[in-house]
Short mmCIF file of C-alpha atoms and ligand atoms in Angstrom, two decimals:
data_model
loop_
_atom_site.label_atom_id
_atom_site.label_comp_id
_atom_site.label_asym_id
_atom_site.label_seq_id
_atom_site.Cartn_x
_atom_site.Cartn_y
_atom_site.Cartn_z
CA MET Z 16 164.04 221.96 171.42
CA THR Z 17 162.14 224.58 173.16
CA ILE Z 18 160.51 224.22 176.62
CA THR Z 19 158.35 227.41 176.83
CA ALA Z 20 156.45 228.55 179.91
CA ILE Z 21 153.49 230.94 179.38
CA VAL Z 22 152.61 232.92 182.53
CA GLY Z 23 150.40 235.78 183.44
CA ALA Z 24 152.33 238.96 184.21
CA GLN Z 25 149.43 240.71 185.94
CA TRP Z 26 146.35 239.76 187.90
CA GLY Z 27 145.18 237.02 185.59
CA ASP Z 28 142.98 237.23 182.40
CA GLU Z 29 145.99 238.44 180.39
CA GLY Z 30 145.10 236.46 177.29
CA LYS Z 31 147.35 233.43 177.85
CA GLY Z 32 144.99 231.18 176.02
CA ARG Z 33 145.44 232.95 172.78
CA ILE Z 34 149.25 232.94 172.92
CA VAL Z 35 149.20 229.18 173.99
CA ASP Z 36 146.81 228.60 171.13
CA TYR Z 37 148.89 230.29 168.53
CA LEU Z 38 152.32 228.46 169.74
CA ALA Z 39 150.41 225.18 170.22
CA GLN Z 40 149.98 224.96 166.36
CA ARG Z 41 153.63 223.74 166.40
CA ALA Z 42 153.75 222.18 169.77
CA ASP Z 43 154.17 218.55 170.56
CA MET Z 44 152.84 219.03 174.09
CA VAL Z 45 151.03 221.50 176.24
CA ILE Z 46 150.94 221.06 180.11
CA ARG Z 47 148.67 222.87 182.55
CA PHE Z 48 150.71 222.99 185.73
CA GLN Z 49 148.56 224.76 188.49
CA GLY Z 50 145.03 225.92 189.16
CA GLY Z 51 141.70 224.33 188.24
CA ASP Z 52 138.49 225.27 186.54
CA ASN Z 53 138.86 228.75 188.02
CA ALA Z 54 140.82 229.53 184.73
CA GLY Z 55 139.00 231.25 181.84
CA HIS Z 56 141.21 230.88 178.75
CA THR Z 57 139.37 232.37 175.93
CA VAL Z 58 140.50 230.95 172.65
CA VAL Z 59 139.25 232.28 169.24
CA ASN Z 60 140.30 230.24 166.12
CA ASP Z 61 138.92 228.72 162.83
CA ARG Z 62 137.02 226.24 164.95
CA GLY Z 63 135.10 228.87 166.98
CA THR Z 64 135.31 230.76 170.16
CA PHE Z 65 135.97 228.60 173.26
CA ARG Z 66 136.35 229.28 176.97
CA LEU Z 67 138.76 226.75 178.51
CA HIS Z 68 138.57 226.27 182.20
CA ILE Z 69 140.86 223.19 182.77
CA VAL Z 70 141.53 221.62 179.42
CA PRO Z 71 144.98 222.87 178.18
CA SER Z 72 144.78 225.37 175.31
CA GLY Z 73 146.69 223.13 173.05
CA ILE Z 74 143.63 220.94 172.52
CA PHE Z 75 142.79 222.36 169.01
CA ASN Z 76 145.98 220.77 167.52
CA PRO Z 77 145.09 217.07 167.34
CA ALA Z 78 148.73 216.17 167.21
CA THR Z 79 149.61 218.17 170.61
CA ARG Z 80 149.53 215.92 173.66
CA CYS Z 81 147.64 217.97 176.32
CA ILE Z 82 148.31 217.07 179.93
CA VAL Z 83 146.45 218.28 182.96
CA GLY Z 84 149.54 218.21 185.33
CA PRO Z 85 150.11 217.07 188.88
CA GLY Z 86 150.00 220.67 190.19
CA THR Z 87 146.42 220.99 189.18
CA VAL Z 88 143.10 220.43 190.97
CA VAL Z 89 140.33 218.98 188.94
CA ASN Z 90 136.58 218.73 189.44
CA PRO Z 91 135.55 215.82 187.04
CA ASP Z 92 132.09 217.20 186.57
CA THR Z 93 133.10 220.51 185.02
CA LEU Z 94 135.99 218.71 183.26
CA LEU Z 95 133.43 216.36 181.51
CA ALA Z 96 131.13 219.43 180.81
CA GLU Z 97 134.04 221.06 179.05
CA MET Z 98 134.98 217.90 177.20
CA ALA Z 99 131.40 217.54 175.98
CA GLU Z 100 131.34 221.09 174.63
CA LEU Z 101 134.71 220.64 172.86
CA ALA Z 102 133.46 217.25 171.42
CA ALA Z 103 130.29 218.78 170.21
CA ALA Z 104 132.31 221.38 168.26
CA GLY Z 105 134.20 218.52 166.64
CA ILE Z 106 137.43 218.69 168.65
CA ASP Z 107 139.50 215.62 169.02
CA LEU Z 108 140.00 214.79 172.58
CA GLY Z 109 142.04 211.62 171.92
CA ASN Z 110 145.27 213.39 173.21
CA LEU Z 111 144.00 214.62 176.52
CA TRP Z 112 145.78 213.11 179.43
CA LEU Z 113 145.27 213.70 183.26
CA SER Z 114 147.91 213.12 185.91
CA GLU Z 115 147.11 210.59 188.54
CA ARG Z 116 148.71 212.98 191.06
CA ALA Z 117 146.40 215.91 190.23
CA HIS Z 118 144.06 216.51 193.25
CA LEU Z 119 140.33 216.02 193.12
CA ILE Z 120 137.94 218.94 193.73
CA LEU Z 121 135.22 217.12 195.61
CA PRO Z 122 131.57 218.42 196.33
CA TYR Z 123 132.54 219.54 199.79
CA HIS Z 124 135.37 221.85 198.46
CA ARG Z 125 132.86 223.85 196.56
CA LEU Z 126 130.42 224.01 199.43
CA LEU Z 127 133.10 225.07 201.64
CA ASP Z 128 134.61 227.64 199.33
CA GLY Z 129 131.06 229.39 199.41
CA LEU Z 130 130.50 229.08 203.16
CA GLU Z 131 134.09 230.20 203.95
CA GLU Z 132 133.69 233.23 201.75
CA SER Z 133 130.47 234.10 203.44
CA ALA Z 134 132.05 233.70 206.79
CA ARG Z 135 134.69 236.22 205.92
CA GLY Z 136 132.06 238.92 206.12
CA GLY Z 137 133.42 242.28 204.84
CA SER Z 138 136.92 240.83 204.09
CA GLN Z 139 136.03 238.64 201.29
CA ILE Z 140 138.67 237.30 198.93
CA GLY Z 141 136.31 237.19 195.85
CA THR Z 142 137.22 233.80 194.95
CA THR Z 143 135.58 231.94 191.89
CA GLY Z 144 133.65 229.89 194.20
CA ARG Z 145 134.98 226.56 192.43
CA GLY Z 146 136.55 225.01 195.52
CA ILE Z 147 140.08 225.70 194.49
CA GLY Z 148 141.27 227.17 197.93
CA PRO Z 149 139.75 224.21 199.97
CA ALA Z 150 141.15 221.57 197.62
CA TYR Z 151 144.73 222.89 197.67
CA ALA Z 152 144.33 223.36 201.48
CA ASP Z 153 143.53 219.64 201.76
CA LYS Z 154 146.49 218.81 199.49
CA SER Z 155 148.71 220.73 201.82
CA ALA Z 156 147.05 219.18 205.01
CA ARG Z 157 147.71 215.74 203.33
CA ALA Z 158 143.92 215.10 203.42
CA GLY Z 159 143.43 215.43 199.77
CA VAL Z 160 142.14 212.79 197.42
CA ARG Z 161 143.82 212.44 193.85
CA LEU Z 162 142.66 211.50 190.47
CA GLY Z 163 144.75 208.20 190.63
CA ASP Z 164 142.72 207.18 193.74
CA LEU Z 165 139.49 206.94 191.34
CA LEU Z 166 141.22 203.96 189.83
CA ARG Z 167 141.64 202.07 193.14
CA PRO Z 168 138.17 202.01 194.76
CA GLU Z 169 139.17 200.25 197.97
CA TYR Z 170 141.96 202.85 198.66
CA LEU Z 171 139.66 205.65 197.67
CA ARG Z 172 136.92 204.34 200.25
CA GLU Z 173 139.53 204.46 203.01
CA ARG Z 174 140.84 207.96 201.89
CA LEU Z 175 137.45 209.54 201.62
CA ALA Z 176 136.10 207.97 204.77
CA GLY Z 177 138.71 209.62 206.86
CA THR Z 178 138.51 212.88 205.29
CA LEU Z 179 134.69 213.11 205.04
CA ALA Z 180 134.20 212.68 208.75
CA GLN Z 181 136.12 215.82 209.29
CA LYS Z 182 134.35 217.76 206.37
CA ASN Z 183 131.02 216.78 207.79
CA LEU Z 184 131.79 218.27 211.30
CA THR Z 185 132.72 221.44 209.38
CA LEU Z 186 129.57 221.51 207.34
CA ALA Z 187 127.55 220.79 210.56
CA HIS Z 188 129.29 223.82 212.09
CA PHE Z 189 127.81 225.99 209.08
CA GLY Z 190 124.38 224.35 209.75
CA ARG Z 191 124.60 222.20 206.69
CA GLN Z 192 123.55 218.45 206.16
CA PRO Z 193 126.41 215.98 206.13
CA LEU Z 194 127.38 214.30 202.84
CA ALA Z 195 127.01 210.55 202.51
CA LEU Z 196 130.14 208.36 201.90
CA ASP Z 197 128.24 206.11 199.62
CA ASP Z 198 126.93 208.95 197.53
CA LEU Z 199 130.36 210.31 196.95
CA LEU Z 200 131.66 206.77 196.13
CA ALA Z 201 128.94 206.30 193.60
CA GLN Z 202 129.94 209.66 191.97
CA ALA Z 203 133.55 208.69 191.99
CA GLU Z 204 132.60 205.43 190.32
CA ALA Z 205 130.78 207.34 187.58
CA TRP Z 206 133.91 209.68 187.00
CA ARG Z 207 136.08 206.58 186.86
CA HIS Z 208 134.06 205.09 183.99
CA ALA Z 209 134.01 208.51 182.12
CA ILE Z 210 137.71 209.50 182.65
CA GLY Z 211 139.53 206.72 184.13
CA GLY Z 212 141.19 205.75 180.91
CA ARG Z 213 142.85 209.24 180.67
CA ILE Z 214 144.25 209.07 184.16
CA ILE Z 215 148.00 208.04 183.94
CA ASP Z 216 151.32 208.74 185.42
CA THR Z 217 152.16 211.70 183.08
CA LEU Z 218 155.98 211.82 184.14
CA PRO Z 219 157.34 209.34 181.51
CA LEU Z 220 155.44 211.34 178.86
CA VAL Z 221 156.92 214.67 179.98
CA ARG Z 222 160.26 213.16 180.34
CA ASP Z 223 160.38 211.52 176.83
CA ALA Z 224 159.14 214.82 175.36
CA VAL Z 225 162.00 216.79 176.99
CA ARG Z 226 164.61 214.31 176.36
CA GLY Z 227 163.38 213.77 172.84
CA GLY Z 228 163.93 217.66 172.08
CA GLN Z 229 160.14 218.08 171.61
CA ASP Z 230 158.55 221.51 171.61
CA VAL Z 231 156.77 221.82 175.13
CA LEU Z 232 154.57 224.46 176.31
CA LEU Z 233 153.64 225.02 179.97
CA GLU Z 234 150.51 226.92 180.24
CA GLY Z 235 149.85 228.91 183.59
CA GLN Z 236 146.62 230.21 185.01
CA LEU Z 237 146.28 233.60 186.56
CA GLY Z 238 149.29 235.92 187.18
CA VAL Z 239 151.93 236.90 189.45
CA MET Z 240 149.72 239.35 191.57
CA ARG Z 241 147.55 236.38 192.50
CA ASP Z 242 150.52 233.98 193.30
CA LEU Z 243 150.14 232.49 196.80
CA ASP Z 244 153.64 233.69 197.80
CA TRP Z 245 154.17 236.66 195.71
CA GLY Z 246 150.83 238.26 195.09
CA THR Z 247 148.55 240.42 197.28
CA TYR Z 248 148.04 237.83 199.94
CA PRO Z 249 145.33 236.77 201.08
CA PHE Z 250 143.74 238.07 197.89
CA VAL Z 251 145.53 235.35 195.81
CA THR Z 252 144.76 231.98 194.56
CA SER Z 253 146.05 228.87 196.35
CA SER Z 254 148.89 227.82 193.99
CA ASN Z 255 151.95 229.36 192.36
CA PRO Z 256 151.15 230.79 188.84
CA ILE Z 257 154.79 232.10 188.55
CA ALA Z 258 157.36 229.99 186.53
CA GLY Z 259 158.69 228.61 189.93
CA GLY Z 260 155.37 226.64 190.03
CA VAL Z 261 156.21 225.12 186.68
CA CYS Z 262 158.74 222.49 187.67
CA ALA Z 263 156.71 220.84 190.56
CA GLY Z 264 153.45 221.36 188.89
CA ALA Z 265 154.31 219.87 185.46
CA GLY Z 266 157.15 217.49 186.59
CA LEU Z 267 160.35 218.72 185.00
CA PRO Z 268 163.63 220.14 186.19
CA PRO Z 269 164.15 224.05 186.32
CA SER Z 270 167.19 223.52 183.79
CA ALA Z 271 164.84 222.36 181.25
CA VAL Z 272 162.80 225.56 180.91
CA GLY Z 273 164.25 227.53 178.08
CA ARG Z 274 161.73 230.48 177.49
CA VAL Z 275 159.35 232.15 179.75
CA VAL Z 276 157.03 234.40 178.00
CA GLY Z 277 155.03 236.93 180.34
CA VAL Z 278 151.58 237.76 179.04
CA ALA Z 279 150.14 241.25 179.86
CA LYS Z 280 147.25 243.28 178.53
CA ALA Z 281 148.19 246.78 177.20
CA TYR Z 282 146.20 248.08 180.24
CA CYS Z 283 145.30 246.32 183.54
CA THR Z 284 142.32 244.11 184.85
CA ALA Z 285 141.39 242.09 188.15
CA VAL Z 286 138.50 240.19 189.20
CA GLY Z 287 138.08 239.62 193.04
CA ALA Z 288 139.08 241.79 195.88
CA GLY Z 289 142.48 243.23 196.93
CA PRO Z 290 144.83 246.16 196.24
CA PHE Z 291 145.16 247.35 192.53
CA PRO Z 292 146.85 250.75 192.51
CA SER Z 293 146.17 251.73 188.84
CA GLU Z 294 142.46 250.92 188.96
CA LEU Z 295 140.26 253.54 187.14
CA HIS Z 296 136.85 254.63 188.75
CA ASP Z 297 136.20 257.09 185.97
CA GLU Z 298 134.66 256.94 182.43
CA VAL Z 299 138.12 255.58 181.05
CA GLY Z 300 137.66 252.51 183.32
CA VAL Z 301 134.16 252.09 182.18
CA ARG Z 302 135.29 252.42 178.50
CA LEU Z 303 138.12 249.96 178.84
CA ARG Z 304 135.53 247.42 180.42
CA THR Z 305 133.02 248.06 177.68
CA VAL Z 306 135.51 248.02 174.64
CA GLY Z 307 137.58 245.25 176.04
CA GLN Z 308 134.58 243.13 177.06
CA GLU Z 309 135.98 242.92 180.49
CA TYR Z 310 133.85 240.36 182.31
CA GLY Z 311 135.08 237.27 183.90
CA ALA Z 312 135.32 234.15 181.61
CA THR Z 313 134.40 231.90 184.43
CA THR Z 314 132.12 233.97 186.74
CA GLY Z 315 130.88 236.54 184.45
CA ARG Z 316 131.76 239.25 187.12
CA PRO Z 317 132.78 242.66 185.67
CA ARG Z 318 136.43 243.12 185.84
CA ARG Z 319 138.04 246.02 187.54
CA CYS Z 320 140.14 248.01 184.93
CA GLY Z 321 142.95 250.39 185.04
CA TRP Z 322 146.04 251.80 183.47
CA TYR Z 323 149.17 249.54 182.71
CA ASP Z 324 151.15 248.91 185.80
CA ALA Z 325 154.88 248.70 185.10
CA VAL Z 326 155.76 248.13 188.67
CA ALA Z 327 153.62 244.89 188.69
CA ILE Z 328 155.15 243.81 185.53
CA SER Z 329 158.76 244.36 186.83
CA HIS Z 330 157.90 242.37 189.82
CA GLY Z 331 156.66 239.48 187.55
CA ALA Z 332 159.74 239.96 185.13
CA TRP Z 333 162.14 239.16 188.12
CA LEU Z 334 160.07 236.51 189.60
CA ASN Z 335 159.52 234.62 186.40
CA GLY Z 336 162.68 235.38 184.75
CA LEU Z 337 160.85 236.62 181.70
CA THR Z 338 162.62 236.27 178.35
CA GLY Z 339 159.89 237.73 176.39
CA LEU Z 340 156.72 239.84 176.70
CA ALA Z 341 153.44 239.31 174.94
CA ILE Z 342 151.06 242.41 175.07
CA THR Z 343 147.50 241.74 174.39
CA LYS Z 344 144.48 243.75 173.42
CA LEU Z 345 146.45 246.63 172.23
CA ASP Z 346 143.33 247.61 169.93
CA VAL Z 347 141.21 248.40 172.98
CA LEU Z 348 143.19 251.44 173.65
CA ASP Z 349 142.65 252.71 170.03
CA GLY Z 350 140.93 256.11 170.10
CA LEU Z 351 142.08 257.20 173.60
CA ALA Z 352 143.54 260.90 173.62
CA GLU Z 353 146.18 260.02 176.14
CA LEU Z 354 147.58 256.95 177.97
CA LYS Z 355 149.15 256.29 181.31
CA ILE Z 356 151.72 254.07 182.54
CA CYS Z 357 152.19 253.42 186.19
CA THR Z 358 155.98 253.64 186.88
CA GLY Z 359 156.16 253.84 190.66
CA TYR Z 360 154.19 253.70 193.86
CA ARG Z 361 154.07 256.77 196.43
CA LEU Z 362 154.20 255.35 200.01
CA ASP Z 363 154.41 257.71 202.78
CA GLY Z 364 155.87 260.51 200.69
CA GLN Z 365 158.49 258.27 199.03
CA ILE Z 366 158.32 256.88 195.58
CA ILE Z 367 159.00 253.15 195.43
CA ASP Z 368 159.52 250.79 192.39
CA ARG Z 369 158.70 247.40 193.99
CA VAL Z 370 155.51 245.89 195.06
CA PRO Z 371 155.25 246.19 198.86
CA ASP Z 372 153.38 243.76 201.13
CA THR Z 373 149.66 243.89 200.97
CA PRO Z 374 148.80 246.36 203.78
CA ASP Z 375 151.20 248.89 202.25
CA MET Z 376 150.22 248.01 198.70
CA ALA Z 377 146.48 249.02 199.68
CA ARG Z 378 147.89 252.49 200.62
CA VAL Z 379 150.10 253.34 197.66
CA GLU Z 380 149.14 256.02 195.08
CA PRO Z 381 150.13 255.26 191.47
CA VAL Z 382 152.90 257.54 189.91
CA TYR Z 383 152.02 258.08 186.13
CA GLU Z 384 153.89 258.96 183.05
CA THR Z 385 151.48 260.24 180.28
CA TRP Z 386 151.80 259.11 176.65
CA PRO Z 387 149.95 260.25 173.48
CA GLY Z 388 147.19 257.86 172.34
CA TRP Z 389 146.56 257.09 168.60
CA GLN Z 390 143.32 257.67 166.77
CA THR Z 391 143.73 254.99 164.11
CA ALA Z 392 142.33 251.39 164.33
CA THR Z 393 145.21 248.91 165.09
CA ARG Z 394 143.11 245.70 164.40
CA ASP Z 395 144.50 245.16 160.91
CA ALA Z 396 148.12 245.48 161.76
CA ARG Z 397 150.08 242.30 161.01
CA ALA Z 398 153.60 243.82 161.48
CA TRP Z 399 155.40 246.34 163.86
CA ALA Z 400 155.63 248.70 160.87
CA ASP Z 401 151.85 248.66 160.39
CA LEU Z 402 151.31 250.16 163.91
CA PRO Z 403 150.74 253.89 164.44
CA GLU Z 404 153.95 255.69 165.69
CA ALA Z 405 152.30 256.43 169.12
CA ALA Z 406 151.48 252.81 169.60
CA ARG Z 407 154.95 251.73 168.85
CA ALA Z 408 156.38 254.41 171.35
CA TYR Z 409 154.06 253.21 174.09
CA LEU Z 410 154.89 249.54 173.58
CA SER Z 411 158.55 250.31 173.46
CA ARG Z 412 158.30 252.08 176.63
CA ILE Z 413 156.47 249.12 178.31
CA ALA Z 414 159.29 246.76 177.11
CA GLU Z 415 162.00 249.31 178.25
CA LEU Z 416 160.32 249.56 181.69
CA ALA Z 417 159.94 245.62 182.12
CA GLY Z 418 163.54 245.15 180.90
CA VAL Z 419 162.10 242.31 178.67
CA PRO Z 420 161.92 242.26 174.94
CA LEU Z 421 158.53 242.33 173.20
CA GLN Z 422 157.82 239.18 171.28
CA TYR Z 423 154.09 239.36 170.61
CA VAL Z 424 151.58 242.09 170.19
CA SER Z 425 147.71 241.05 169.74
CA VAL Z 426 145.30 243.51 168.08
CA GLY Z 427 142.38 241.42 168.22
CA PRO Z 428 140.90 238.01 169.36
CA GLU Z 429 141.48 236.25 166.02
CA ARG Z 430 144.41 233.83 165.66
CA GLU Z 431 145.87 236.10 162.85
CA GLN Z 432 145.40 239.48 164.73
CA LEU Z 433 148.90 238.71 166.19
CA ILE Z 434 152.14 240.63 165.44
CA VAL Z 435 155.15 238.46 165.92
CA MET Z 436 158.38 240.36 166.50
P1 LIG J 24 140.29 231.27 193.53
O1 LIG J 24 141.43 230.94 192.74
O2 LIG J 24 138.90 230.93 193.07
O3 LIG J 24 140.38 230.76 195.06
O4 LIG J 24 140.22 232.98 193.66
C1 LIG J 24 141.26 233.65 194.12
C2 LIG J 24 141.38 234.91 193.54
O5 LIG J 24 141.86 234.71 192.22
C3 LIG J 24 140.24 235.74 193.43
O6 LIG J 24 140.62 237.07 193.31
C4 LIG J 24 139.71 235.39 192.03
O7 LIG J 24 138.80 236.31 191.44
C5 LIG J 24 140.94 235.34 191.20
N1 LIG J 24 141.01 234.47 190.07
C6 LIG J 24 140.83 233.03 190.15
N2 LIG J 24 140.85 232.52 188.80
C7 LIG J 24 140.90 233.71 187.98
C8 LIG J 24 141.08 233.73 186.55
O8 LIG J 24 141.13 232.78 185.79
N3 LIG J 24 141.19 234.96 186.10
C9 LIG J 24 141.24 236.17 187.06
N4 LIG J 24 141.16 235.94 188.36
C10 LIG J 24 141.07 234.84 188.89
#
């Protein structure tokens, strides 16, 4: 049996979807354990190119049970749009299940995400505007509405009536019209018809899979640097993408998780605001964005690009207990004369090898070591030995600095463009 968590080791967008897609070819179950449709997991396989936002990346294997776990927040409208796209491409959705405990993203959450961002003036977080923060805030404030509530119309009316009164006061404060309870209930009724049959208590399924020795993948969204507790707060998401979030968010004990694979790009990207020490503002940054097609899969925003940051990865290696590293998009570095790896941060004249709290993180200067680049294309490499020597040296150094063995290297978006160590 293997219970494997796939987590982001940088700022998100590391390519977790492709690693999950690869491993899901043999997995019995894939569980999304946090986040919502702010995710943008790009998967390229023999069925086409897909951008998954909330549906687990195991959906392409019809034998894999895909669970949207209790730790997620779900907007049924965008879920239904995503399901329609997948169905149109001939993907079987019969094995897609939604936890009754997952929280609903309601229309006021999206409205408030935008309004609250505007009210932040110059100190915006750069959220995806999907209502993620407001939905998780309601969950913590015990004012949330859950997917399971859709199945109990009377209970739903009670829950929504209480919450909506408060939300309408806030909307009025922003000069917005109130939302009508009956409209929301009508929308909820439509959702119940569309997805009600998939909303279940997912715990027995997960428990049986773990006890039965099945292969289970836990699919994270975003990365350690956007973790609510361990990222660059407040420039973070509102849940825990680190492996610590797996157990609560999927419904299994910590002792069940056997492997934790951290996914990182061979360089670094981030969307949204906040400190990013190795960011490049020169032509190399532009080149990485152009060659790597670094635009947000959910919002289309250009991603900030920079050199590989080994300090951030060490932070993630410890917090996640990484047992393996997957390095993606190595091919994007092909042809660069030299490469840099950020091995430390200079703060007030001292070199540190940890991620300091955000105000200090915003002041650090990256300390780099320089590595020779390679002038050959890596996209056809299928084994370690196929890679140019300089690429092997660069990757070996990355693994050494992380203190984690390298398990996968991807050299292109296609399923077979993957080196398995
Ligand atoms: P939120 O999750 O929409 O509240 O956004 C919080 C922060 O996380 C912002 O910096 C977003 O740009 C970032 N973020 C959210 N989802 C993703 C993602 O899937 N990839 C990369 N960054 C993301």
